[in-house]
PDB file of C-alpha atoms and ligand atoms in Angstrom:
ATOM      1  CA  UNK A   1     -11.633  19.357   4.210  1.00 79.00           C
ATOM      2  CA  UNK A   2      -8.447  19.420   2.570  1.00 96.00           C
ATOM      3  CA  UNK A   3      -7.560  15.707   2.632  1.00 98.00           C
ATOM      4  CA  UNK A   4      -4.678  15.985   0.459  1.00 98.00           C
ATOM      5  CA  UNK A   5      -2.821  18.237   2.578  1.00 98.00           C
ATOM      6  CA  UNK A   6      -3.931  16.843   5.832  1.00 98.00           C
ATOM      7  CA  UNK A   7      -2.838  13.335   4.927  1.00 98.00           C
ATOM      8  CA  UNK A   8       0.409  14.178   3.869  1.00 98.00           C
ATOM      9  CA  UNK A   9       1.241  16.133   7.015  1.00 98.00           C
ATOM     10  CA  UNK A  10       0.496  13.179   8.872  1.00 97.00           C
ATOM     11  CA  UNK A  11       2.352  10.803   6.576  1.00 98.00           C
ATOM     12  CA  UNK A  12       5.442  13.227   6.597  1.00 98.00           C
ATOM     13  CA  UNK A  13       5.279  12.661  10.846  1.00 96.00           C
ATOM     14  CA  UNK A  14       5.140   9.098  10.368  1.00 96.00           C
ATOM     15  CA  UNK A  15       7.951   8.472   8.009  1.00 98.00           C
ATOM     16  CA  UNK A  16      10.700   8.964  10.537  1.00 97.00           C
ATOM     17  CA  UNK A  17       8.855   6.769  13.176  1.00 97.00           C
ATOM     18  CA  UNK A  18       8.719   4.266  10.567  1.00 98.00           C
ATOM     19  CA  UNK A  19      12.036   3.978   9.332  1.00 98.00           C
ATOM     20  CA  UNK A  20      13.427   3.563  13.045  1.00 97.00           C
ATOM     21  CA  UNK A  21      10.725   0.968  13.839  1.00 97.00           C
ATOM     22  CA  UNK A  22      11.511  -2.816  14.105  1.00 97.00           C
ATOM     23  CA  UNK A  23       8.475  -3.337  11.993  1.00 97.00           C
ATOM     24  CA  UNK A  24      10.498  -2.137   8.980  1.00 98.00           C
ATOM     25  CA  UNK A  25      13.897  -3.300  10.189  1.00 98.00           C
ATOM     26  CA  UNK A  26      16.088  -0.899   8.057  1.00 98.00           C
ATOM     27  CA  UNK A  27      19.386  -2.505   9.433  1.00 98.00           C
ATOM     28  CA  UNK A  28      18.009  -6.281   8.406  1.00 98.00           C
ATOM     29  CA  UNK A  29      16.800  -4.509   4.878  1.00 98.00           C
ATOM     30  CA  UNK A  30      20.326  -3.080   4.266  1.00 98.00           C
ATOM     31  CA  UNK A  31      22.108  -6.220   5.361  1.00 98.00           C
ATOM     32  CA  UNK A  32      20.247  -8.024   2.421  1.00 97.00           C
ATOM     33  CA  UNK A  33      16.424  -9.057   3.471  1.00 98.00           C
ATOM     34  CA  UNK A  34      13.955  -8.674   0.724  1.00 98.00           C
ATOM     35  CA  UNK A  35      10.876  -6.818   2.253  1.00 98.00           C
ATOM     36  CA  UNK A  36       8.288  -8.110  -0.450  1.00 98.00           C
ATOM     37  CA  UNK A  37       5.900 -10.958   0.894  1.00 98.00           C
ATOM     38  CA  UNK A  38       5.084 -14.145  -0.872  1.00 98.00           C
ATOM     39  CA  UNK A  39       1.482 -12.995  -1.617  1.00 98.00           C
ATOM     40  CA  UNK A  40       2.853 -10.356  -4.204  1.00 98.00           C
ATOM     41  CA  UNK A  41       6.187 -12.439  -5.315  1.00 98.00           C
ATOM     42  CA  UNK A  42       4.152 -14.950  -6.507  1.00 98.00           C
ATOM     43  CA  UNK A  43       2.114 -12.509  -8.780  1.00 98.00           C
ATOM     44  CA  UNK A  44       5.705 -10.355  -9.767  1.00 98.00           C
ATOM     45  CA  UNK A  45       7.037 -13.704 -10.945  1.00 98.00           C
ATOM     46  CA  UNK A  46      10.888 -12.825 -12.319  1.00 98.00           C
ATOM     47  CA  UNK A  47      11.332  -8.897 -12.457  1.00 98.00           C
ATOM     48  CA  UNK A  48      14.648  -8.886 -13.837  1.00 98.00           C
ATOM     49  CA  UNK A  49      14.976  -6.566 -16.622  1.00 98.00           C
ATOM     50  CA  UNK A  50      11.382  -5.025 -15.943  1.00 98.00           C
ATOM     51  CA  UNK A  51      10.350  -1.451 -15.519  1.00 98.00           C
ATOM     52  CA  UNK A  52       8.238  -1.231 -12.523  1.00 99.00           C
ATOM     53  CA  UNK A  53       6.201   2.304 -11.539  1.00 99.00           C
ATOM     54  CA  UNK A  54       5.672   1.623  -7.792  1.00 99.00           C
ATOM     55  CA  UNK A  55       2.571   3.808  -6.523  1.00 99.00           C
ATOM     56  CA  UNK A  56       2.730   5.027  -2.831  1.00 99.00           C
ATOM     57  CA  UNK A  57       6.157   3.508  -1.804  1.00 98.00           C
ATOM     58  CA  UNK A  58       6.367   5.320   1.249  1.00 98.00           C
ATOM     59  CA  UNK A  59      10.119   5.099   2.050  1.00 98.00           C
ATOM     60  CA  UNK A  60      11.163   3.114  -0.652  1.00 98.00           C
ATOM     61  CA  UNK A  61      11.945  -0.318   0.713  1.00 98.00           C
ATOM     62  CA  UNK A  62       9.656  -2.320  -1.745  1.00 98.00           C
ATOM     63  CA  UNK A  63      10.826  -0.335  -4.467  1.00 98.00           C
ATOM     64  CA  UNK A  64      14.468  -0.967  -3.584  1.00 98.00           C
ATOM     65  CA  UNK A  65      13.661  -5.038  -3.224  1.00 98.00           C
ATOM     66  CA  UNK A  66      12.472  -5.126  -6.939  1.00 98.00           C
ATOM     67  CA  UNK A  67      15.526  -2.926  -7.735  1.00 98.00           C
ATOM     68  CA  UNK A  68      17.645  -5.579  -6.190  1.00 98.00           C
ATOM     69  CA  UNK A  69      15.725  -8.227  -7.985  1.00 98.00           C
ATOM     70  CA  UNK A  70      17.159  -6.865 -11.295  1.00 98.00           C
ATOM     71  CA  UNK A  71      14.039  -4.563 -12.165  1.00 98.00           C
ATOM     72  CA  UNK A  72      14.390  -0.769 -13.154  1.00 98.00           C
ATOM     73  CA  UNK A  73      12.216   0.728 -10.592  1.00 98.00           C
ATOM     74  CA  UNK A  74      10.349   4.152 -10.096  1.00 98.00           C
ATOM     75  CA  UNK A  75       8.723   5.135  -6.862  1.00 98.00           C
ATOM     76  CA  UNK A  76       5.984   7.444  -6.324  1.00 99.00           C
ATOM     77  CA  UNK A  77       4.993   9.050  -3.187  1.00 98.00           C
ATOM     78  CA  UNK A  78       3.414  12.332  -2.194  1.00 98.00           C
ATOM     79  CA  UNK A  79       5.566  12.728   1.035  1.00 98.00           C
ATOM     80  CA  UNK A  80       8.413  14.456   0.892  1.00 98.00           C
ATOM     81  CA  UNK A  81      10.212  13.091   3.986  1.00 98.00           C
ATOM     82  CA  UNK A  82       9.541   9.410   2.574  1.00 98.00           C
ATOM     83  CA  UNK A  83      11.119  10.141  -0.744  1.00 98.00           C
ATOM     84  CA  UNK A  84      14.035  11.843   0.759  1.00 98.00           C
ATOM     85  CA  UNK A  85      14.525   8.888   2.845  1.00 98.00           C
ATOM     86  CA  UNK A  86      14.172   6.598  -0.217  1.00 98.00           C
ATOM     87  CA  UNK A  87      16.472   8.400  -2.057  1.00 98.00           C
ATOM     88  CA  UNK A  88      18.931   8.463   0.519  1.00 98.00           C
ATOM     89  CA  UNK A  89      18.599   4.606   1.056  1.00 98.00           C
ATOM     90  CA  UNK A  90      19.008   4.236  -2.943  1.00 98.00           C
ATOM     91  CA  UNK A  91      22.350   5.904  -2.964  1.00 98.00           C
ATOM     92  CA  UNK A  92      23.719   4.165   0.364  1.00 98.00           C
ATOM     93  CA  UNK A  93      22.752   1.050  -1.308  1.00 98.00           C
ATOM     94  CA  UNK A  94      23.890   2.094  -5.089  1.00 98.00           C
ATOM     95  CA  UNK A  95      21.054   1.126  -6.525  1.00 98.00           C
ATOM     96  CA  UNK A  96      19.641   2.724  -9.515  1.00 95.00           C
ATOM     97  CA  UNK A  97      16.279   3.616  -8.610  1.00 98.00           C
ATOM     98  CA  UNK A  98      14.014   6.684  -9.383  1.00 98.00           C
ATOM     99  CA  UNK A  99      11.753   8.368  -6.842  1.00 98.00           C
ATOM    100  CA  UNK A 100       8.986  10.987  -7.668  1.00 98.00           C
ATOM    101  CA  UNK A 101       7.501  12.858  -4.878  1.00 98.00           C
ATOM    102  CA  UNK A 102       3.895  13.052  -6.343  1.00 98.00           C
ATOM    103  CA  UNK A 103       0.268  12.882  -5.385  1.00 98.00           C
ATOM    104  CA  UNK A 104      -0.801   9.590  -7.218  1.00 98.00           C
ATOM    105  CA  UNK A 105      -3.477  11.944  -8.931  1.00 98.00           C
ATOM    106  CA  UNK A 106      -1.178  14.344 -10.399  1.00 98.00           C
ATOM    107  CA  UNK A 107       1.070  11.897 -11.973  1.00 98.00           C
ATOM    108  CA  UNK A 108       0.031  12.192 -15.481  1.00 98.00           C
ATOM    109  CA  UNK A 109       1.260  16.033 -15.366  1.00 98.00           C
ATOM    110  CA  UNK A 110       5.006  15.124 -14.683  1.00 97.00           C
ATOM    111  CA  UNK A 111       5.109  11.371 -15.819  1.00 98.00           C
ATOM    112  CA  UNK A 112       5.445  10.238 -19.312  1.00 98.00           C
ATOM    113  CA  UNK A 113       6.292   6.961 -19.799  1.00 98.00           C
ATOM    114  CA  UNK A 114       4.901   3.302 -20.156  1.00 98.00           C
ATOM    115  CA  UNK A 115       5.784   0.612 -17.585  1.00 99.00           C
ATOM    116  CA  UNK A 116       6.191  -3.160 -17.863  1.00 99.00           C
ATOM    117  CA  UNK A 117       4.399  -3.497 -14.253  1.00 99.00           C
ATOM    118  CA  UNK A 118       2.586  -1.004 -11.868  1.00 99.00           C
ATOM    119  CA  UNK A 119       2.617  -2.325  -8.629  1.00 99.00           C
ATOM    120  CA  UNK A 120       0.916  -0.919  -5.171  1.00 99.00           C
ATOM    121  CA  UNK A 121       0.404  -2.974  -1.980  1.00 98.00           C
ATOM    122  CA  UNK A 122      -0.501  -2.927   1.566  1.00 98.00           C
ATOM    123  CA  UNK A 123      -2.274   0.486   3.009  1.00 98.00           C
ATOM    124  CA  UNK A 124      -2.547   2.473  -0.360  1.00 98.00           C
ATOM    125  CA  UNK A 125      -5.734   2.859  -1.735  1.00 98.00           C
ATOM    126  CA  UNK A 126      -7.769   3.791   1.650  1.00 98.00           C
ATOM    127  CA  UNK A 127      -6.038   7.085   0.876  1.00 98.00           C
ATOM    128  CA  UNK A 128      -7.527   8.035  -2.201  1.00 98.00           C
ATOM    129  CA  UNK A 129     -10.921   9.201  -2.733  1.00 97.00           C
ATOM    130  CA  UNK A 130     -11.928   8.054  -5.943  1.00 97.00           C
ATOM    131  CA  UNK A 131     -11.133   4.479  -7.539  1.00 98.00           C
ATOM    132  CA  UNK A 132     -12.000   5.623 -10.891  1.00 98.00           C
ATOM    133  CA  UNK A 133      -9.090   8.175 -10.910  1.00 98.00           C
ATOM    134  CA  UNK A 134      -7.032   5.438  -9.606  1.00 98.00           C
ATOM    135  CA  UNK A 135      -7.798   3.029 -12.085  1.00 98.00           C
ATOM    136  CA  UNK A 136      -7.157   5.543 -14.671  1.00 98.00           C
ATOM    137  CA  UNK A 137      -3.632   6.178 -13.496  1.00 98.00           C
ATOM    138  CA  UNK A 138      -2.856   2.462 -13.282  1.00 99.00           C
ATOM    139  CA  UNK A 139      -3.895   1.960 -16.880  1.00 98.00           C
ATOM    140  CA  UNK A 140      -2.284   5.138 -18.130  1.00 98.00           C
ATOM    141  CA  UNK A 141       1.200   4.136 -17.092  1.00 98.00           C
ATOM    142  CA  UNK A 142       0.970   0.256 -18.080  1.00 98.00           C
ATOM    143  CA  UNK A 143       1.962  -0.666 -21.578  1.00 98.00           C
ATOM    144  CA  UNK A 144      -0.170  -2.798 -23.568  1.00 98.00           C
ATOM    145  CA  UNK A 145       0.218  -6.347 -22.293  1.00 98.00           C
ATOM    146  CA  UNK A 146       1.448  -4.802 -19.267  1.00 98.00           C
ATOM    147  CA  UNK A 147       0.680  -6.054 -15.609  1.00 98.00           C
ATOM    148  CA  UNK A 148      -1.004  -4.539 -12.498  1.00 99.00           C
ATOM    149  CA  UNK A 149       0.108  -6.510  -9.586  1.00 99.00           C
ATOM    150  CA  UNK A 150      -1.868  -5.324  -6.092  1.00 99.00           C
ATOM    151  CA  UNK A 151      -2.170  -6.396  -2.830  1.00 99.00           C
ATOM    152  CA  UNK A 152      -4.296  -4.755  -0.149  1.00 98.00           C
ATOM    153  CA  UNK A 153      -5.955  -4.985   3.093  1.00 98.00           C
ATOM    154  CA  UNK A 154      -9.443  -6.503   2.547  1.00 98.00           C
ATOM    155  CA  UNK A 155     -12.206  -3.859   2.924  1.00 98.00           C
ATOM    156  CA  UNK A 156     -13.724  -6.337   5.625  1.00 98.00           C
ATOM    157  CA  UNK A 157     -11.039  -5.398   8.143  1.00 97.00           C
ATOM    158  CA  UNK A 158     -11.892  -1.713   7.678  1.00 96.00           C
ATOM    159  CA  UNK A 159     -15.441  -2.299   9.138  1.00 96.00           C
ATOM    160  CA  UNK A 160     -14.223  -2.710  12.354  1.00 97.00           C
ATOM    161  CA  UNK A 161     -13.226  -0.283  14.994  1.00 95.00           C
ATOM    162  CA  UNK A 162      -9.768  -0.105  16.121  1.00 92.00           C
ATOM    163  CA  UNK A 163      -9.982  -2.702  18.861  1.00 95.00           C
ATOM    164  CA  UNK A 164     -11.670  -5.038  16.450  1.00 97.00           C
ATOM    165  CA  UNK A 165     -14.217  -5.571  19.053  1.00 96.00           C
ATOM    166  CA  UNK A 166     -17.002  -4.441  16.843  1.00 96.00           C
ATOM    167  CA  UNK A 167     -18.419  -3.391  13.207  1.00 96.00           C
ATOM    168  CA  UNK A 168     -18.085   0.401  13.013  1.00 95.00           C
ATOM    169  CA  UNK A 169     -18.603   1.234   9.265  1.00 94.00           C
ATOM    170  CA  UNK A 170     -20.327  -0.247   6.679  1.00 93.00           C
ATOM    171  CA  UNK A 171     -18.708  -2.566   3.946  1.00 93.00           C
ATOM    172  CA  UNK A 172     -20.194  -0.032   1.375  1.00 89.00           C
ATOM    173  CA  UNK A 173     -19.403   3.060   3.571  1.00 85.00           C
ATOM    174  CA  UNK A 174     -18.737   5.857   0.874  1.00 89.00           C
ATOM    175  CA  UNK A 175     -18.249   8.856   3.116  1.00 94.00           C
ATOM    176  CA  UNK A 176     -14.960   9.700   4.274  1.00 96.00           C
ATOM    177  CA  UNK A 177     -13.649   8.628   7.562  1.00 96.00           C
ATOM    178  CA  UNK A 178     -11.845  11.115   9.488  1.00 96.00           C
ATOM    179  CA  UNK A 179      -9.716   9.828  12.460  1.00 94.00           C
ATOM    180  CA  UNK A 180      -7.248  11.319  15.053  1.00 95.00           C
ATOM    181  CA  UNK A 181      -4.575   8.893  16.004  1.00 93.00           C
ATOM    182  CA  UNK A 182      -1.454   8.759  18.197  1.00 94.00           C
ATOM    183  CA  UNK A 183       1.485   6.387  17.506  1.00 95.00           C
ATOM    184  CA  UNK A 184       1.999   4.684  13.943  1.00 95.00           C
ATOM    185  CA  UNK A 185       0.867   1.319  12.774  1.00 95.00           C
ATOM    186  CA  UNK A 186       4.589   0.472  12.793  1.00 96.00           C
ATOM    187  CA  UNK A 187       5.386   1.595  16.593  1.00 95.00           C
ATOM    188  CA  UNK A 188       2.089   2.278  18.619  1.00 93.00           C
ATOM    189  CA  UNK A 189       3.796   4.023  21.106  1.00 94.00           C
ATOM    190  CA  UNK A 190       5.712   6.248  19.226  1.00 96.00           C
ATOM    191  CA  UNK A 191       4.968   9.894  20.547  1.00 95.00           C
ATOM    192  CA  UNK A 192       3.310  11.197  17.424  1.00 96.00           C
ATOM    193  CA  UNK A 193      -0.478  12.510  16.895  1.00 96.00           C
ATOM    194  CA  UNK A 194      -1.981  12.728  13.625  1.00 96.00           C
ATOM    195  CA  UNK A 195      -5.114  13.808  11.672  1.00 97.00           C
ATOM    196  CA  UNK A 196      -5.816  11.084   8.813  1.00 97.00           C
ATOM    197  CA  UNK A 197      -8.533  10.820   6.264  1.00 97.00           C
ATOM    198  CA  UNK A 198      -9.720   7.688   4.485  1.00 97.00           C
ATOM    199  CA  UNK A 199     -11.929   5.843   2.355  1.00 97.00           C
ATOM    200  CA  UNK A 200     -13.240   2.157   2.453  1.00 96.00           C
ATOM    201  CA  UNK A 201     -13.280   0.788  -1.184  1.00 97.00           C
ATOM    202  CA  UNK A 202     -14.955  -2.284  -1.417  1.00 97.00           C
ATOM    203  CA  UNK A 203     -13.983  -5.009  -3.618  1.00 98.00           C
ATOM    204  CA  UNK A 204     -16.342  -4.211  -6.553  1.00 97.00           C
ATOM    205  CA  UNK A 205     -15.731  -0.904  -6.595  1.00 97.00           C
ATOM    206  CA  UNK A 206     -11.884  -1.697  -7.214  1.00 98.00           C
ATOM    207  CA  UNK A 207     -12.499  -4.421  -9.898  1.00 98.00           C
ATOM    208  CA  UNK A 208     -15.137  -2.457 -11.684  1.00 98.00           C
ATOM    209  CA  UNK A 209     -13.069   0.833 -11.774  1.00 98.00           C
ATOM    210  CA  UNK A 210     -10.023  -1.570 -13.136  1.00 98.00           C
ATOM    211  CA  UNK A 211     -12.320  -3.213 -15.552  1.00 98.00           C
ATOM    212  CA  UNK A 212     -13.686  -0.165 -16.970  1.00 98.00           C
ATOM    213  CA  UNK A 213     -10.193   1.207 -17.415  1.00 98.00           C
ATOM    214  CA  UNK A 214      -9.402  -1.787 -19.538  1.00 98.00           C
ATOM    215  CA  UNK A 215      -7.557  -3.670 -17.115  1.00 98.00           C
ATOM    216  CA  UNK A 216      -8.345  -7.434 -17.194  1.00 98.00           C
ATOM    217  CA  UNK A 217      -8.313  -9.314 -13.990  1.00 98.00           C
ATOM    218  CA  UNK A 218      -6.456 -12.516 -14.453  1.00 98.00           C
ATOM    219  CA  UNK A 219      -5.961 -13.733 -10.991  1.00 98.00           C
ATOM    220  CA  UNK A 220      -7.619 -12.611  -7.608  1.00 98.00           C
ATOM    221  CA  UNK A 221      -7.001 -14.130  -4.153  1.00 98.00           C
ATOM    222  CA  UNK A 222      -8.373 -13.644  -0.706  1.00 98.00           C
ATOM    223  CA  UNK A 223      -5.923 -14.290   2.290  1.00 98.00           C
ATOM    224  CA  UNK A 224      -7.309 -14.852   5.742  1.00 97.00           C
ATOM    225  CA  UNK A 225      -3.941 -13.532   7.271  1.00 98.00           C
ATOM    226  CA  UNK A 226      -2.025 -10.283   7.163  1.00 98.00           C
ATOM    227  CA  UNK A 227       1.678 -10.729   6.473  1.00 98.00           C
ATOM    228  CA  UNK A 228       2.066  -7.628   8.680  1.00 98.00           C
ATOM    229  CA  UNK A 229       1.586  -7.624  12.491  1.00 97.00           C
ATOM    230  CA  UNK A 230       0.044  -4.090  11.763  1.00 96.00           C
ATOM    231  CA  UNK A 231      -3.274  -4.283  13.602  1.00 96.00           C
ATOM    232  CA  UNK A 232      -4.484  -4.491  17.613  1.00 94.00           C
ATOM    233  CA  UNK A 233      -5.052  -7.730  19.109  1.00 96.00           C
ATOM    234  CA  UNK A 234      -3.295 -10.165  16.754  1.00 97.00           C
ATOM    235  CA  UNK A 235      -1.725 -13.753  17.006  1.00 98.00           C
ATOM    236  CA  UNK A 236       0.773 -15.062  14.908  1.00 98.00           C
ATOM    237  CA  UNK A 237      -0.805 -18.453  13.838  1.00 97.00           C
ATOM    238  CA  UNK A 238       2.113 -19.495  11.748  1.00 97.00           C
ATOM    239  CA  UNK A 239       5.223 -17.821  11.173  1.00 97.00           C
ATOM    240  CA  UNK A 240       4.578 -14.471   9.554  1.00 97.00           C
ATOM    241  CA  UNK A 241       1.174 -15.052   9.129  1.00 98.00           C
ATOM    242  CA  UNK A 242      -1.093 -12.692  11.570  1.00 98.00           C
ATOM    243  CA  UNK A 243      -4.724 -12.720  12.161  1.00 98.00           C
ATOM    244  CA  UNK A 244      -7.005 -11.071  14.614  1.00 98.00           C
ATOM    245  CA  UNK A 245      -7.044 -13.511  17.972  1.00 97.00           C
ATOM    246  CA  UNK A 246     -10.606 -12.649  18.438  1.00 97.00           C
ATOM    247  CA  UNK A 247     -12.119 -13.718  15.286  1.00 97.00           C
ATOM    248  CA  UNK A 248      -9.631 -16.469  14.386  1.00 95.00           C
ATOM    249  CA  UNK A 249     -10.090 -17.841  10.795  1.00 94.00           C
ATOM    250  CA  UNK A 250     -13.522 -15.852  10.290  1.00 96.00           C
ATOM    251  CA  UNK A 251     -11.961 -12.702   8.837  1.00 97.00           C
ATOM    252  CA  UNK A 252     -10.487 -12.074   5.223  1.00 98.00           C
ATOM    253  CA  UNK A 253      -7.819  -9.942   6.075  1.00 98.00           C
ATOM    254  CA  UNK A 254      -5.685  -9.485   2.497  1.00 98.00           C
ATOM    255  CA  UNK A 255      -6.397  -9.483  -1.331  1.00 98.00           C
ATOM    256  CA  UNK A 256      -4.402  -9.656  -3.903  1.00 98.00           C
ATOM    257  CA  UNK A 257      -4.893  -9.128  -7.823  1.00 98.00           C
ATOM    258  CA  UNK A 258      -3.075  -9.666 -11.126  1.00 98.00           C
ATOM    259  CA  UNK A 259      -4.234  -7.417 -14.009  1.00 98.00           C
ATOM    260  CA  UNK A 260      -3.566  -7.040 -17.581  1.00 98.00           C
ATOM    261  CA  UNK A 261      -3.959  -3.961 -19.558  1.00 98.00           C
ATOM    262  CA  UNK A 262      -5.637  -5.008 -22.567  1.00 97.00           C
TER     263      UNK A 262
HETATM  264  C1  SAM B   1       0.738   2.402   4.264  1.00 78.68           C
HETATM  265  S1  SAM B   1       1.953   3.156   3.214  1.00 78.68           S
HETATM  266  C2  SAM B   1       2.437   2.138   2.196  1.00 78.68           C
HETATM  267  C3  SAM B   1       3.079   1.199   2.610  1.00 78.68           C
HETATM  268  C4  SAM B   1       4.318   0.329   1.935  1.00 78.68           C
HETATM  269  N1  SAM B   1       3.314  -0.962   1.163  1.00 78.68           N
HETATM  270  C5  SAM B   1       5.273   0.045   2.728  1.00 78.68           C
HETATM  271  O1  SAM B   1       5.321  -0.815   3.422  1.00 78.68           O
HETATM  272  O2  SAM B   1       6.241   0.675   2.753  1.00 78.68           O
HETATM  273  C6  SAM B   1       0.993   4.424   2.447  1.00 78.68           C
HETATM  274  C7  SAM B   1       2.027   5.322   1.586  1.00 78.68           C
HETATM  275  O3  SAM B   1       0.704   5.918   0.562  1.00 78.68           O
HETATM  276  C8  SAM B   1       1.373   7.510   0.676  1.00 78.68           C
HETATM  277  N2  SAM B   1       0.223   8.135   0.102  1.00 78.68           N
HETATM  278  C9  SAM B   1      -1.128   8.417   0.710  1.00 78.68           C
HETATM  279  N3  SAM B   1      -1.765   9.219   0.060  1.00 78.68           N
HETATM  280  C10 SAM B   1      -0.867   9.387  -1.254  1.00 78.68           C
HETATM  281  C11 SAM B   1      -1.365  10.158  -2.374  1.00 78.68           C
HETATM  282  N4  SAM B   1      -2.796  10.824  -2.731  1.00 78.68           N
HETATM  283  N5  SAM B   1      -0.199  10.126  -3.180  1.00 78.68           N
HETATM  284  C12 SAM B   1       0.900   9.592  -3.104  1.00 78.68           C
HETATM  285  N6  SAM B   1       1.117   9.208  -2.162  1.00 78.68           N
HETATM  286  C13 SAM B   1       0.254   8.841  -1.229  1.00 78.68           C
HETATM  287  C14 SAM B   1       1.709   7.555   2.036  1.00 78.68           C
HETATM  288  O4  SAM B   1       2.658   8.934   2.012  1.00 78.68           O
HETATM  289  C15 SAM B   1       2.740   6.546   2.428  1.00 78.68           C
HETATM  290  O5  SAM B   1       3.761   6.443   2.480  1.00 78.68           O
END
């Protein structure tokens, strides 16, 4: 199964839908809204003057938010459509940001630079089969003492079926998951159909891979909410905090991690 081209095609289809969605609120973003959440902002601290490599940047809102905060940013994504939109947003906003269209695993072949921070958040590692190769990329692009800032949906969330009715996948599921979906997480009713291939990565797999590649883990947090309303059957129990109504406080929804390159 050619997971890379299958997923790339589906992400290219989603870009335009997501760009126009209320979920991403591009007009609000252009008017000054910072798209980053308190979870990752707390780990990032002051980014002014820092170089940041943003992996799987989609159409660049978070990358450009970091640029607005004074960072020198490079965003990477394998979707041509996403990178095209990111570049045009950067030029509209007159921000100095670099965007590279590339598979995460192929980055070493085209980029030779060390960064103060490698950043990647929400809905990224599930599209990558191998956490060891991912951690190698994270480590390769960090200078010694550089920080890895990571926030992701909790693997427990991915154990459930789409409706969050029942456990559909094992926590330690190692086989790929192949799904046909319609609509996008940013607009469920969008008239698009896609085939997507993903993997569930448990916490120990993620952390052990980072540690093996010389990343010391200084902070690790778990949250009972998602800052995004991107799942079915959610309730906003506090402003900007979403959880699955059926499961209340019982599920971890997101985790975050601050690593340091030894
Ligand atoms: C859920 S989005 C990331 C969302 C981002 N946090 C945001 O809110 O804009 C996942 C991104 O990963 C990208 N992606 C998936 N597989 C990839 C790969 N192998 N290499 C590079 N980018 C990839 C997709 O094109 C998509 O833009």
